[in-house]
Structures are given as structure tokens and as C-alpha cells.
PDB file of C-alpha atoms and ligand atoms in Angstrom:
ATOM      1  CA  UNK A 442     -12.096 -41.490   6.167  1.00 63.00           C
ATOM      2  CA  UNK A 443     -10.945 -44.462   4.019  1.00 66.00           C
ATOM      3  CA  UNK A 444      -7.242 -45.254   4.254  1.00 65.00           C
ATOM      4  CA  UNK A 445      -6.578 -44.407   0.612  1.00 61.00           C
ATOM      5  CA  UNK A 446      -8.069 -40.904   1.065  1.00 62.00           C
ATOM      6  CA  UNK A 447      -6.047 -40.385   4.181  1.00 68.00           C
ATOM      7  CA  UNK A 448      -2.878 -41.459   2.382  1.00 61.00           C
ATOM      8  CA  UNK A 449      -3.618 -39.063  -0.460  1.00 56.00           C
ATOM      9  CA  UNK A 450      -4.251 -36.320   2.012  1.00 66.00           C
ATOM     10  CA  UNK A 451      -1.009 -36.959   3.832  1.00 63.00           C
ATOM     11  CA  UNK A 452       0.837 -36.985   0.489  1.00 56.00           C
ATOM     12  CA  UNK A 453      -0.736 -33.621  -0.337  1.00 57.00           C
ATOM     13  CA  UNK A 454       0.238 -32.177   2.997  1.00 63.00           C
ATOM     14  CA  UNK A 455       3.780 -33.432   2.546  1.00 60.00           C
ATOM     15  CA  UNK A 456       3.982 -31.693  -0.788  1.00 57.00           C
ATOM     16  CA  UNK A 457       2.632 -28.504   0.707  1.00 64.00           C
ATOM     17  CA  UNK A 458       5.259 -28.674   3.450  1.00 63.00           C
ATOM     18  CA  UNK A 459       7.922 -28.942   0.756  1.00 59.00           C
ATOM     19  CA  UNK A 460       6.611 -25.862  -0.967  1.00 60.00           C
ATOM     20  CA  UNK A 461       6.486 -23.972   2.282  1.00 62.00           C
ATOM     21  CA  UNK A 462      10.088 -24.879   2.902  1.00 64.00           C
ATOM     22  CA  UNK A 463      11.076 -23.757  -0.568  1.00 61.00           C
ATOM     23  CA  UNK A 464       9.321 -20.485   0.099  1.00 62.00           C
ATOM     24  CA  UNK A 465      11.393 -20.059   3.206  1.00 56.00           C
ATOM     25  CA  UNK A 466       9.096 -21.292   5.955  1.00 55.00           C
ATOM     26  CA  UNK A 467      11.618 -22.891   8.193  1.00 54.00           C
ATOM     27  CA  UNK A 468       9.548 -24.254  11.026  1.00 53.00           C
ATOM     28  CA  UNK A 469       6.042 -25.539  11.153  1.00 54.00           C
ATOM     29  CA  UNK A 470       4.866 -26.776  14.520  1.00 47.00           C
ATOM     30  CA  UNK A 471       3.117 -30.107  14.185  1.00 47.00           C
ATOM     31  CA  UNK A 472       1.144 -31.664  16.981  1.00 41.00           C
ATOM     32  CA  UNK A 473      -0.573 -34.953  17.747  1.00 39.00           C
ATOM     33  CA  UNK A 474       0.256 -38.070  15.836  1.00 41.00           C
ATOM     34  CA  UNK A 475       1.309 -36.362  12.661  1.00 39.00           C
ATOM     35  CA  UNK A 476       5.046 -35.926  12.550  1.00 37.00           C
ATOM     36  CA  UNK A 477       6.793 -34.820   9.416  1.00 35.00           C
ATOM     37  CA  UNK A 478      10.536 -34.681   9.065  1.00 35.00           C
ATOM     38  CA  UNK A 479      11.587 -32.370   6.311  1.00 35.00           C
ATOM     39  CA  UNK A 480      14.606 -34.439   5.305  1.00 30.00           C
ATOM     40  CA  UNK A 481      12.472 -37.541   4.980  1.00 31.00           C
ATOM     41  CA  UNK A 482      10.055 -35.613   2.843  1.00 32.00           C
ATOM     42  CA  UNK A 483      12.750 -34.478   0.478  1.00 31.00           C
ATOM     43  CA  UNK A 484      13.966 -38.023   0.094  1.00 32.00           C
ATOM     44  CA  UNK A 485      10.518 -39.489  -0.381  1.00 30.00           C
ATOM     45  CA  UNK A 486       8.865 -36.929  -2.565  1.00 34.00           C
ATOM     46  CA  UNK A 487      11.257 -35.631  -5.166  1.00 32.00           C
ATOM     47  CA  UNK A 488       8.454 -34.970  -7.628  1.00 32.00           C
ATOM     48  CA  UNK A 489       5.967 -32.211  -7.049  1.00 33.00           C
ATOM     49  CA  UNK A 490       2.277 -32.765  -7.301  1.00 32.00           C
ATOM     50  CA  UNK A 491      -0.328 -30.144  -7.978  1.00 35.00           C
ATOM     51  CA  UNK A 492      -2.655 -29.496  -5.075  1.00 35.00           C
ATOM     52  CA  UNK A 493      -5.508 -27.404  -6.337  1.00 38.00           C
ATOM     53  CA  UNK A 494      -7.849 -27.889  -3.420  1.00 39.00           C
ATOM     54  CA  UNK A 495      -5.636 -28.604  -0.527  1.00 38.00           C
ATOM     55  CA  UNK A 496      -7.507 -26.153   1.634  1.00 38.00           C
ATOM     56  CA  UNK A 497     -10.774 -28.032   1.433  1.00 38.00           C
ATOM     57  CA  UNK A 498      -9.044 -31.353   1.859  1.00 36.00           C
ATOM     58  CA  UNK A 499      -7.355 -30.089   4.957  1.00 34.00           C
ATOM     59  CA  UNK A 500     -10.550 -28.572   6.256  1.00 35.00           C
ATOM     60  CA  UNK A 501     -12.257 -31.942   5.904  1.00 35.00           C
ATOM     61  CA  UNK A 502      -9.708 -33.901   7.794  1.00 35.00           C
ATOM     62  CA  UNK A 503      -9.753 -34.254  11.522  1.00 32.00           C
ATOM     63  CA  UNK A 504      -6.344 -35.873  11.402  1.00 29.00           C
ATOM     64  CA  UNK A 505      -4.876 -32.796   9.813  1.00 29.00           C
ATOM     65  CA  UNK A 506      -6.752 -30.161  11.742  1.00 33.00           C
ATOM     66  CA  UNK A 507      -4.020 -29.849  14.348  1.00 29.00           C
ATOM     67  CA  UNK A 508      -1.450 -29.278  11.631  1.00 24.00           C
ATOM     68  CA  UNK A 509      -3.595 -26.574  10.118  1.00 29.00           C
ATOM     69  CA  UNK A 510      -4.295 -24.828  13.379  1.00 32.00           C
ATOM     70  CA  UNK A 511      -0.638 -24.551  14.229  1.00 30.00           C
ATOM     71  CA  UNK A 512       0.408 -22.805  11.073  1.00 31.00           C
ATOM     72  CA  UNK A 513       0.348 -19.185  12.184  1.00 35.00           C
ATOM     73  CA  UNK A 514      -2.560 -18.124  10.058  1.00 37.00           C
ATOM     74  CA  UNK A 515      -3.472 -14.933   8.319  1.00 32.00           C
ATOM     75  CA  UNK A 516      -6.420 -12.754   9.159  1.00 30.00           C
ATOM     76  CA  UNK A 517      -9.360 -13.909   7.146  1.00 30.00           C
ATOM     77  CA  UNK A 518     -10.111 -11.568   4.308  1.00 28.00           C
ATOM     78  CA  UNK A 519     -13.607 -10.217   4.407  1.00 30.00           C
ATOM     79  CA  UNK A 520     -14.292 -10.420   0.733  1.00 31.00           C
ATOM     80  CA  UNK A 521     -17.316  -8.867  -0.856  1.00 32.00           C
ATOM     81  CA  UNK A 522     -20.021 -11.397  -1.582  1.00 32.00           C
ATOM     82  CA  UNK A 523     -19.180 -12.598  -5.062  1.00 31.00           C
ATOM     83  CA  UNK A 524     -21.730 -11.440  -7.529  1.00 29.00           C
ATOM     84  CA  UNK A 525     -23.193 -14.189  -9.605  1.00 30.00           C
ATOM     85  CA  UNK A 526     -21.390 -14.396 -12.878  1.00 32.00           C
ATOM     86  CA  UNK A 527     -23.210 -15.609 -15.969  1.00 31.00           C
ATOM     87  CA  UNK A 528     -21.419 -18.538 -17.576  1.00 31.00           C
ATOM     88  CA  UNK A 529     -18.706 -17.320 -19.876  1.00 33.00           C
ATOM     89  CA  UNK A 530     -18.947 -13.728 -18.731  1.00 33.00           C
ATOM     90  CA  UNK A 531     -16.069 -12.035 -17.009  1.00 34.00           C
ATOM     91  CA  UNK A 532     -17.869  -8.734 -16.804  1.00 30.00           C
ATOM     92  CA  UNK A 533     -20.146  -9.607 -13.925  1.00 30.00           C
ATOM     93  CA  UNK A 534     -17.337  -9.362 -11.404  1.00 34.00           C
ATOM     94  CA  UNK A 535     -16.813  -5.705 -12.125  1.00 29.00           C
ATOM     95  CA  UNK A 536     -18.385  -3.215  -9.724  1.00 30.00           C
ATOM     96  CA  UNK A 537     -21.581  -1.578 -10.664  1.00 28.00           C
ATOM     97  CA  UNK A 538     -20.819   1.742 -12.305  1.00 26.00           C
ATOM     98  CA  UNK A 539     -23.543   3.413 -10.245  1.00 28.00           C
ATOM     99  CA  UNK A 540     -21.480   2.713  -7.145  1.00 28.00           C
ATOM    100  CA  UNK A 541     -18.610   4.640  -8.626  1.00 27.00           C
ATOM    101  CA  UNK A 542     -20.366   7.865  -9.486  1.00 29.00           C
ATOM    102  CA  UNK A 543     -18.751  11.225  -8.792  1.00 29.00           C
ATOM    103  CA  UNK A 544     -15.949  13.146 -10.311  1.00 30.00           C
ATOM    104  CA  UNK A 545     -12.455  14.177  -9.333  1.00 31.00           C
ATOM    105  CA  UNK A 546     -10.076  12.039  -7.358  1.00 30.00           C
ATOM    106  CA  UNK A 547     -11.743   9.286  -5.396  1.00 29.00           C
ATOM    107  CA  UNK A 548      -9.971   8.133  -2.305  1.00 30.00           C
ATOM    108  CA  UNK A 549     -10.551   4.439  -2.039  1.00 31.00           C
ATOM    109  CA  UNK A 550      -9.683   2.777   1.186  1.00 30.00           C
ATOM    110  CA  UNK A 551      -7.874  -0.499   0.849  1.00 32.00           C
ATOM    111  CA  UNK A 552     -10.854  -2.685   0.679  1.00 35.00           C
ATOM    112  CA  UNK A 553     -10.349  -5.415   3.242  1.00 33.00           C
ATOM    113  CA  UNK A 554      -9.875  -4.939   6.968  1.00 32.00           C
ATOM    114  CA  UNK A 555      -6.186  -4.526   7.503  1.00 35.00           C
ATOM    115  CA  UNK A 556      -4.210  -3.047  10.346  1.00 35.00           C
ATOM    116  CA  UNK A 557      -5.399   0.311  11.540  1.00 35.00           C
ATOM    117  CA  UNK A 558      -2.569   2.250   9.920  1.00 34.00           C
ATOM    118  CA  UNK A 559      -3.868   1.035   6.592  1.00 34.00           C
ATOM    119  CA  UNK A 560      -7.079   2.870   7.246  1.00 36.00           C
ATOM    120  CA  UNK A 561      -5.050   6.036   7.418  1.00 38.00           C
ATOM    121  CA  UNK A 562      -3.216   5.142   4.259  1.00 39.00           C
ATOM    122  CA  UNK A 563      -5.787   5.225   1.509  1.00 42.00           C
ATOM    123  CA  UNK A 564      -4.870   4.551  -2.062  1.00 50.00           C
ATOM    124  CA  UNK A 565      -5.725   7.443  -4.310  1.00 53.00           C
ATOM    125  CA  UNK A 566      -7.215   6.482  -7.630  1.00 47.00           C
ATOM    126  CA  UNK A 567      -8.832   8.822  -9.998  1.00 52.00           C
ATOM    127  CA  UNK A 568     -12.471   8.446 -10.871  1.00 58.00           C
ATOM    128  CA  UNK A 569     -11.861   8.312 -14.601  1.00 53.00           C
ATOM    129  CA  UNK A 570      -9.578   5.318 -14.137  1.00 49.00           C
ATOM    130  CA  UNK A 571     -11.993   3.577 -11.827  1.00 55.00           C
ATOM    131  CA  UNK A 572     -14.684   3.986 -14.425  1.00 59.00           C
ATOM    132  CA  UNK A 573     -12.748   3.245 -17.504  1.00 64.00           C
ATOM    133  CA  UNK A 574     -11.738  -0.373 -17.681  1.00 74.00           C
ATOM    134  CA  UNK A 575     -12.221  -0.685 -21.418  1.00 73.00           C
ATOM    135  CA  UNK A 576     -14.709  -3.119 -22.786  1.00 82.00           C
ATOM    136  CA  UNK A 577     -12.847  -6.148 -24.149  1.00 86.00           C
ATOM    137  CA  UNK A 578     -13.321  -5.382 -27.815  1.00 92.00           C
ATOM    138  CA  UNK A 579      -9.856  -6.558 -28.787  1.00 96.00           C
ATOM    139  CA  UNK A 580      -7.571  -9.523 -28.264  1.00 97.00           C
ATOM    140  CA  UNK A 581      -4.204  -9.834 -26.602  1.00 98.00           C
ATOM    141  CA  UNK A 582      -2.713 -10.568 -30.021  1.00 98.00           C
ATOM    142  CA  UNK A 583      -4.117  -7.309 -31.358  1.00 98.00           C
ATOM    143  CA  UNK A 584      -2.671  -5.377 -28.442  1.00 97.00           C
ATOM    144  CA  UNK A 585       0.736  -7.006 -29.017  1.00 98.00           C
ATOM    145  CA  UNK A 586       0.549  -6.229 -32.712  1.00 98.00           C
ATOM    146  CA  UNK A 587      -0.262  -2.597 -31.985  1.00 98.00           C
ATOM    147  CA  UNK A 588       2.729  -2.315 -29.652  1.00 98.00           C
ATOM    148  CA  UNK A 589       4.916  -3.970 -32.269  1.00 98.00           C
ATOM    149  CA  UNK A 590       8.326  -5.557 -31.897  1.00 98.00           C
ATOM    150  CA  UNK A 591      10.197  -2.255 -32.301  1.00 97.00           C
ATOM    151  CA  UNK A 592       8.140   0.041 -30.118  1.00 98.00           C
ATOM    152  CA  UNK A 593       9.601   3.549 -29.803  1.00 98.00           C
ATOM    153  CA  UNK A 594       6.907   5.112 -27.643  1.00 98.00           C
ATOM    154  CA  UNK A 595       9.387   5.856 -24.882  1.00 98.00           C
ATOM    155  CA  UNK A 596      13.091   6.496 -24.540  1.00 98.00           C
ATOM    156  CA  UNK A 597      13.849   2.936 -23.357  1.00 98.00           C
ATOM    157  CA  UNK A 598      13.916   1.955 -27.031  1.00 98.00           C
ATOM    158  CA  UNK A 599      17.073   4.103 -27.322  1.00 97.00           C
ATOM    159  CA  UNK A 600      18.604   3.051 -24.051  1.00 97.00           C
ATOM    160  CA  UNK A 601      19.796  -0.446 -24.823  1.00 95.00           C
ATOM    161  CA  UNK A 602      16.651  -2.509 -24.749  1.00 97.00           C
ATOM    162  CA  UNK A 603      16.843  -5.387 -27.171  1.00 97.00           C
ATOM    163  CA  UNK A 604      13.337  -6.922 -27.051  1.00 98.00           C
ATOM    164  CA  UNK A 605       9.889  -5.699 -26.153  1.00 98.00           C
ATOM    165  CA  UNK A 606       8.733  -8.105 -23.462  1.00 98.00           C
ATOM    166  CA  UNK A 607       5.017  -8.714 -23.779  1.00 98.00           C
ATOM    167  CA  UNK A 608       2.809 -10.339 -21.169  1.00 98.00           C
ATOM    168  CA  UNK A 609       2.414 -14.090 -21.533  1.00 98.00           C
ATOM    169  CA  UNK A 610       0.295 -16.930 -20.256  1.00 98.00           C
ATOM    170  CA  UNK A 611      -3.369 -17.767 -20.123  1.00 98.00           C
ATOM    171  CA  UNK A 612      -5.475 -15.084 -21.806  1.00 98.00           C
ATOM    172  CA  UNK A 613      -8.449 -16.210 -19.731  1.00 97.00           C
ATOM    173  CA  UNK A 614      -6.635 -16.457 -16.403  1.00 98.00           C
ATOM    174  CA  UNK A 615      -8.275 -15.826 -13.061  1.00 98.00           C
ATOM    175  CA  UNK A 616      -4.911 -14.820 -11.671  1.00 98.00           C
ATOM    176  CA  UNK A 617      -2.487 -12.311 -13.133  1.00 98.00           C
ATOM    177  CA  UNK A 618       0.979 -11.293 -11.951  1.00 99.00           C
ATOM    178  CA  UNK A 619       2.385  -7.866 -12.694  1.00 98.00           C
ATOM    179  CA  UNK A 620       6.032  -6.978 -12.257  1.00 98.00           C
ATOM    180  CA  UNK A 621       7.974  -3.794 -12.761  1.00 98.00           C
ATOM    181  CA  UNK A 622       9.984  -4.164 -15.973  1.00 98.00           C
ATOM    182  CA  UNK A 623      12.104  -6.806 -17.691  1.00 98.00           C
ATOM    183  CA  UNK A 624      15.626  -7.533 -16.520  1.00 98.00           C
ATOM    184  CA  UNK A 625      18.561  -8.773 -18.570  1.00 98.00           C
ATOM    185  CA  UNK A 626      17.266 -12.347 -19.030  1.00 98.00           C
ATOM    186  CA  UNK A 627      13.831 -11.174 -20.049  1.00 98.00           C
ATOM    187  CA  UNK A 628      15.303  -8.596 -22.423  1.00 98.00           C
ATOM    188  CA  UNK A 629      17.306 -11.332 -24.094  1.00 98.00           C
ATOM    189  CA  UNK A 630      14.498 -13.894 -24.317  1.00 98.00           C
ATOM    190  CA  UNK A 631      11.584 -11.523 -24.889  1.00 98.00           C
ATOM    191  CA  UNK A 632       9.513 -13.154 -22.113  1.00 98.00           C
ATOM    192  CA  UNK A 633       8.641 -11.883 -18.641  1.00 98.00           C
ATOM    193  CA  UNK A 634      10.072 -13.438 -15.503  1.00 98.00           C
ATOM    194  CA  UNK A 635      12.423 -15.993 -17.018  1.00 98.00           C
ATOM    195  CA  UNK A 636      15.515 -15.255 -14.895  1.00 97.00           C
ATOM    196  CA  UNK A 637      16.223 -16.202 -11.289  1.00 97.00           C
ATOM    197  CA  UNK A 638      13.404 -14.047  -9.980  1.00 98.00           C
ATOM    198  CA  UNK A 639      11.159 -15.696 -12.544  1.00 98.00           C
ATOM    199  CA  UNK A 640      12.102 -19.156 -11.317  1.00 98.00           C
ATOM    200  CA  UNK A 641      11.124 -18.137  -7.828  1.00 98.00           C
ATOM    201  CA  UNK A 642       7.884 -16.694  -9.185  1.00 98.00           C
ATOM    202  CA  UNK A 643       7.167 -20.103 -10.722  1.00 98.00           C
ATOM    203  CA  UNK A 644       7.532 -21.674  -7.273  1.00 98.00           C
ATOM    204  CA  UNK A 645       5.253 -19.073  -5.771  1.00 98.00           C
ATOM    205  CA  UNK A 646       2.624 -19.853  -8.402  1.00 98.00           C
ATOM    206  CA  UNK A 647       3.012 -23.578  -7.810  1.00 98.00           C
ATOM    207  CA  UNK A 648       2.724 -23.090  -4.065  1.00 97.00           C
ATOM    208  CA  UNK A 649      -0.979 -22.397  -4.543  1.00 97.00           C
ATOM    209  CA  UNK A 650      -1.531 -25.346  -6.843  1.00 97.00           C
ATOM    210  CA  UNK A 651      -1.287 -23.521 -10.166  1.00 98.00           C
ATOM    211  CA  UNK A 652       1.225 -23.541 -12.993  1.00 98.00           C
ATOM    212  CA  UNK A 653       2.630 -20.722 -15.076  1.00 98.00           C
ATOM    213  CA  UNK A 654       0.337 -21.846 -17.880  1.00 98.00           C
ATOM    214  CA  UNK A 655      -2.690 -21.164 -15.655  1.00 98.00           C
ATOM    215  CA  UNK A 656      -1.847 -17.533 -15.010  1.00 98.00           C
ATOM    216  CA  UNK A 657      -1.122 -14.403 -17.008  1.00 98.00           C
ATOM    217  CA  UNK A 658       2.186 -12.635 -16.343  1.00 98.00           C
ATOM    218  CA  UNK A 659       3.205  -9.158 -17.386  1.00 98.00           C
ATOM    219  CA  UNK A 660       5.024  -6.009 -16.395  1.00 98.00           C
ATOM    220  CA  UNK A 661       4.059  -2.378 -16.075  1.00 98.00           C
ATOM    221  CA  UNK A 662       6.900  -1.562 -18.488  1.00 98.00           C
ATOM    222  CA  UNK A 663       7.773  -3.833 -21.383  1.00 98.00           C
ATOM    223  CA  UNK A 664      11.315  -2.701 -21.999  1.00 98.00           C
ATOM    224  CA  UNK A 665      14.364  -3.113 -19.834  1.00 98.00           C
ATOM    225  CA  UNK A 666      15.561   0.099 -18.205  1.00 98.00           C
ATOM    226  CA  UNK A 667      19.349   0.549 -18.333  1.00 98.00           C
ATOM    227  CA  UNK A 668      21.107  -1.040 -15.367  1.00 96.00           C
ATOM    228  CA  UNK A 669      17.742  -2.312 -14.140  1.00 95.00           C
ATOM    229  CA  UNK A 670      16.856   1.109 -12.765  1.00 97.00           C
ATOM    230  CA  UNK A 671      13.218   1.749 -11.946  1.00 97.00           C
ATOM    231  CA  UNK A 672      11.171   2.857 -14.932  1.00 98.00           C
ATOM    232  CA  UNK A 673      10.694   6.624 -15.088  1.00 98.00           C
ATOM    233  CA  UNK A 674       7.333   8.298 -15.157  1.00 97.00           C
ATOM    234  CA  UNK A 675       7.314   9.135 -18.875  1.00 98.00           C
ATOM    235  CA  UNK A 676       8.215   5.509 -19.663  1.00 98.00           C
ATOM    236  CA  UNK A 677       5.429   4.190 -17.493  1.00 98.00           C
ATOM    237  CA  UNK A 678       2.915   6.637 -18.902  1.00 98.00           C
ATOM    238  CA  UNK A 679       3.747   5.353 -22.392  1.00 98.00           C
ATOM    239  CA  UNK A 680       3.495   1.677 -21.503  1.00 98.00           C
ATOM    240  CA  UNK A 681       0.947   1.193 -18.747  1.00 98.00           C
ATOM    241  CA  UNK A 682      -2.150   1.780 -20.925  1.00 96.00           C
ATOM    242  CA  UNK A 683      -1.352  -1.463 -22.758  1.00 97.00           C
ATOM    243  CA  UNK A 684      -1.342  -3.357 -19.497  1.00 97.00           C
ATOM    244  CA  UNK A 685      -4.675  -1.822 -18.620  1.00 95.00           C
ATOM    245  CA  UNK A 686      -6.061  -2.971 -21.961  1.00 95.00           C
ATOM    246  CA  UNK A 687      -4.765  -6.466 -21.286  1.00 97.00           C
ATOM    247  CA  UNK A 688      -6.437  -6.497 -17.888  1.00 97.00           C
ATOM    248  CA  UNK A 689      -9.639  -5.519 -19.672  1.00 96.00           C
ATOM    249  CA  UNK A 690      -9.289  -8.475 -22.034  1.00 97.00           C
ATOM    250  CA  UNK A 691      -8.177 -11.111 -19.525  1.00 97.00           C
ATOM    251  CA  UNK A 692     -10.372  -9.840 -16.698  1.00 96.00           C
ATOM    252  CA  UNK A 693      -8.561 -11.715 -13.962  1.00 97.00           C
ATOM    253  CA  UNK A 694     -10.245 -12.124 -10.609  1.00 97.00           C
ATOM    254  CA  UNK A 695      -7.032 -11.195  -8.818  1.00 98.00           C
ATOM    255  CA  UNK A 696      -3.873  -9.351  -9.816  1.00 98.00           C
ATOM    256  CA  UNK A 697      -0.793 -10.019  -7.696  1.00 98.00           C
ATOM    257  CA  UNK A 698       1.478  -7.060  -8.139  1.00 98.00           C
ATOM    258  CA  UNK A 699       5.130  -7.691  -7.404  1.00 98.00           C
ATOM    259  CA  UNK A 700       7.272  -5.199  -5.567  1.00 98.00           C
ATOM    260  CA  UNK A 701       6.999  -1.604  -4.446  1.00 98.00           C
ATOM    261  CA  UNK A 702       7.553   0.053  -7.810  1.00 98.00           C
ATOM    262  CA  UNK A 703       4.938  -1.976  -9.655  1.00 98.00           C
ATOM    263  CA  UNK A 704       2.434  -1.858  -6.787  1.00 98.00           C
ATOM    264  CA  UNK A 705       2.739   1.881  -6.285  1.00 98.00           C
ATOM    265  CA  UNK A 706       2.486   2.393  -9.991  1.00 98.00           C
ATOM    266  CA  UNK A 707      -0.540   0.215 -10.533  1.00 98.00           C
ATOM    267  CA  UNK A 708      -2.388   1.539  -7.507  1.00 97.00           C
ATOM    268  CA  UNK A 709      -1.162   5.113  -7.919  1.00 96.00           C
ATOM    269  CA  UNK A 710      -0.034   5.441  -4.367  1.00 98.00           C
ATOM    270  CA  UNK A 711       3.111   6.160  -2.425  1.00 98.00           C
ATOM    271  CA  UNK A 712       2.221   3.848   0.444  1.00 98.00           C
ATOM    272  CA  UNK A 713       5.202   1.542   1.094  1.00 98.00           C
ATOM    273  CA  UNK A 714       4.942  -2.059  -0.046  1.00 98.00           C
ATOM    274  CA  UNK A 715       5.222  -3.284   3.547  1.00 98.00           C
ATOM    275  CA  UNK A 716       1.921  -1.564   4.258  1.00 98.00           C
ATOM    276  CA  UNK A 717       0.269  -2.300   0.940  1.00 98.00           C
ATOM    277  CA  UNK A 718       0.842  -6.048   1.108  1.00 98.00           C
ATOM    278  CA  UNK A 719      -1.379  -8.442   2.989  1.00 98.00           C
ATOM    279  CA  UNK A 720      -4.658  -6.878   1.884  1.00 97.00           C
ATOM    280  CA  UNK A 721      -6.672  -6.615  -1.250  1.00 98.00           C
ATOM    281  CA  UNK A 722      -6.812  -3.307  -3.065  1.00 97.00           C
ATOM    282  CA  UNK A 723      -8.804  -2.350  -6.111  1.00 95.00           C
ATOM    283  CA  UNK A 724      -7.743  -1.702  -9.667  1.00 95.00           C
ATOM    284  CA  UNK A 725     -10.629  -0.989 -12.003  1.00 94.00           C
ATOM    285  CA  UNK A 726     -12.820  -3.407 -10.093  1.00 93.00           C
ATOM    286  CA  UNK A 727     -10.208  -6.174  -9.943  1.00 96.00           C
ATOM    287  CA  UNK A 728      -8.798  -7.276  -6.613  1.00 97.00           C
ATOM    288  CA  UNK A 729      -5.112  -6.508  -6.301  1.00 98.00           C
ATOM    289  CA  UNK A 730      -2.739  -8.167  -3.853  1.00 98.00           C
ATOM    290  CA  UNK A 731       0.590  -6.378  -3.596  1.00 98.00           C
ATOM    291  CA  UNK A 732       3.445  -8.507  -2.366  1.00 98.00           C
ATOM    292  CA  UNK A 733       7.225  -8.480  -2.304  1.00 98.00           C
ATOM    293  CA  UNK A 734       9.073  -8.870  -5.591  1.00 98.00           C
ATOM    294  CA  UNK A 735      10.758 -12.281  -6.063  1.00 98.00           C
ATOM    295  CA  UNK A 736      14.060 -10.484  -6.758  1.00 98.00           C
ATOM    296  CA  UNK A 737      13.780  -8.960  -3.290  1.00 98.00           C
ATOM    297  CA  UNK A 738      13.114 -12.419  -1.849  1.00 98.00           C
ATOM    298  CA  UNK A 739      16.355 -13.615  -3.417  1.00 98.00           C
ATOM    299  CA  UNK A 740      18.147 -10.906  -1.455  1.00 97.00           C
ATOM    300  CA  UNK A 741      16.135 -11.339   1.738  1.00 97.00           C
ATOM    301  CA  UNK A 742      14.702 -14.874   1.911  1.00 97.00           C
ATOM    302  CA  UNK A 743      13.062 -14.156   5.265  1.00 97.00           C
ATOM    303  CA  UNK A 744      10.432 -12.138   3.437  1.00 97.00           C
ATOM    304  CA  UNK A 745       9.195 -15.298   1.716  1.00 97.00           C
ATOM    305  CA  UNK A 746       6.997 -15.917   4.685  1.00 97.00           C
ATOM    306  CA  UNK A 747       4.995 -12.770   4.034  1.00 98.00           C
ATOM    307  CA  UNK A 748       4.657 -13.646   0.353  1.00 98.00           C
ATOM    308  CA  UNK A 749       3.296 -17.031   1.328  1.00 98.00           C
ATOM    309  CA  UNK A 750       0.750 -15.335   3.586  1.00 98.00           C
ATOM    310  CA  UNK A 751      -0.299 -13.052   0.741  1.00 98.00           C
ATOM    311  CA  UNK A 752      -0.605 -15.994  -1.624  1.00 98.00           C
ATOM    312  CA  UNK A 753      -2.795 -17.851   0.854  1.00 98.00           C
ATOM    313  CA  UNK A 754      -5.185 -14.906   0.863  1.00 98.00           C
ATOM    314  CA  UNK A 755      -5.224 -14.989  -2.930  1.00 98.00           C
ATOM    315  CA  UNK A 756      -5.685 -18.769  -3.067  1.00 98.00           C
ATOM    316  CA  UNK A 757      -8.499 -18.706  -0.533  1.00 98.00           C
ATOM    317  CA  UNK A 758     -10.262 -15.897  -2.370  1.00 98.00           C
ATOM    318  CA  UNK A 759      -9.969 -17.703  -5.707  1.00 98.00           C
ATOM    319  CA  UNK A 760     -11.319 -20.852  -4.064  1.00 97.00           C
ATOM    320  CA  UNK A 761     -14.440 -18.928  -3.042  1.00 97.00           C
ATOM    321  CA  UNK A 762     -14.943 -17.923  -6.673  1.00 94.00           C
ATOM    322  CA  UNK A 763     -15.514 -21.444  -7.940  1.00 74.00           C
TER     323      UNK A 763
HETATM  324  N1  LIG B 632      11.508  -8.371 -12.774  1.00 76.34           N
HETATM  325  C1  LIG B 632      10.342  -7.848 -13.208  1.00 76.34           C
HETATM  326  O1  LIG B 632       9.765  -6.966 -12.573  1.00 76.34           O
HETATM  327  N2  LIG B 632       9.856  -8.317 -14.350  1.00 76.34           N
HETATM  328  C2  LIG B 632      10.421  -9.286 -15.044  1.00 76.34           C
HETATM  329  O2  LIG B 632       9.877  -9.660 -16.064  1.00 76.34           O
HETATM  330  C3  LIG B 632      11.614  -9.828 -14.544  1.00 76.34           C
HETATM  331  C4  LIG B 632      12.149  -9.359 -13.422  1.00 76.34           C
END
């Protein structure tokens, strides 16, 4: 490998180590000649670089292979063979309807080999929902306009919410993040994930070489519940259909759903987040990765490690999608 490539590669790895540290990975065993001191790295590399294809760079480098092999790795996800997708079409990634025939509740196993208890913890989705990802006959702007700035479809409009917080980001994103409901900062600014949890979400996004502008970010509920309580069922029933319509327009390849409330809501399950995370699930034909909510990570930074593992699964899957 030419020296300049090797230097670039080492710079990339350094940046990745910084991100890992920011996400809470405290120790990474390094072997062989490569020795990286975190304090040196901080001093040398104050600016972050984007690393879209670090995985392939690492895979191609003998010098780095020891580094890679000593990061405790995740189980490989056995993804379905990606169906070929005509240029410009986002519909081809949806499952064939004929595979989803039948009526009544369909019990869908989490779709990628997880621990055995997961096999006993299926996610229950109903057939109508599985079948009914709407055709994208509208735009995100039209959906926002229909919701309106003064939505009164649920009682949160009377309970102190100041702004309806619509989803934001790239309307053609491959990756979407879904949270629970806006907090105080979001309620004030009218944008999702702009407070402390949002700043951590930005780092999580950047840890896989993307920016906030690359992804689409929304919440199951668009209005802040009083005292940041969990949204109630009637509130979610009023709001969630708009998220579903947005998913139908954006047609992301993966949805990362943040926290127990949002994950259980989206997947219509009561399985705890600790068991849901780490594996892909299905929402209307879109792969869903549940993970811990960034607000929870602020309270328990040790959980960042698991989020990083989940994000690696997402990154690796997206990399296979071209
Ligand atoms: N928490 C969420 O679930 N959503 C936000 O937008 C902000 C914090």
C-alpha cells in the first residue's frame, strides 16, 4: 500500500477512535505495531473528518487488521439478499405482497438471528399494517401542511405544547431516526432532537460517517407531553399515521428507533428495549434497528457501547446496499 494511502487510513482510524471514545468506548485493545494514545489523538486531530467507507478501508489493510480483530465485534447480521432496485425507485426494497398474504394478526419473528430468547419474543404486527405502507403519492411538505402548525388532533395541543415538531432532514434518506416525542428544547424550536439528547444523536450519526443532513429525523408524537411524560395511547393513535405516511414517502432502507417507548410503539410490541436492540426488525418492509435513546445514554453513558454496536450493524447493512 503506498505511504499516502496508509497515512490516510491511519488518519481515518484515528478519527474513528475519537468517535468511539465520544460514544463511551473506553478501551480498545490494539496489537502489533499500531499504538494509539487517546490523548495524543485529541491533541492532533481536533477536527472531525467524515469516514463514509471506513469499513472497506479497514478490511483492505493488513496493517489495520489486528486493530479490527481486537474490537469486540458484533454478530454478523444475516441480511436478506438485497433485491435489485431499479435506478430511482425506492419501492423495490419492499417485500413482495404475495409473501405477506393472510389475515388477522401476523406474528413476525425478529428477522435476523439474535439470541435464543429473541426467538421466543416475537413482535406482533397486524397484517393490515404490514400490507399497507401507502404508495408515495404525496410529499413531506403536503403531509406537514395537512398536520398544520396548530394541530388539535390530540389533547397535547391543550396541555402546554407550543410548537408542532415535524420530522426534518433528507426526504430521500436511506437512514431515518425515530424518537418518542419532543422535549422542552424541541418544543421551543419546533425541530426534533435539538437539545442535549439531540447533540448526542448528532454524534451517533457522525460515528457512522453521516451527517444530520444525510438522514431523516422524526418522532412518533409531534407535540411535547407535559413534564416529558410518555405519550399516551390516544395521542399516539392520532399522530403515528403521519409518521407512517412519511416513511412511505422517504422509504428509508433502515429506521433506527430510539428508546423503549418509541420502539415498542413503532413495532407494536411489549418486548423490552434491551431485548429488541441489536437485531433488525420489520416495519412495513423497512428494516428497523431499535437502540437506546440518547437521553438514556446521558444518564447511563455505559450504554453507549451497545448503541455503537447497533449502529455498526446499521452501517454495515447500508454499506451492502450500495
Ligand atoms: N427526545 C425525543 O424522543 N425526541 C426529540 O425530538 C427530543 C428528545
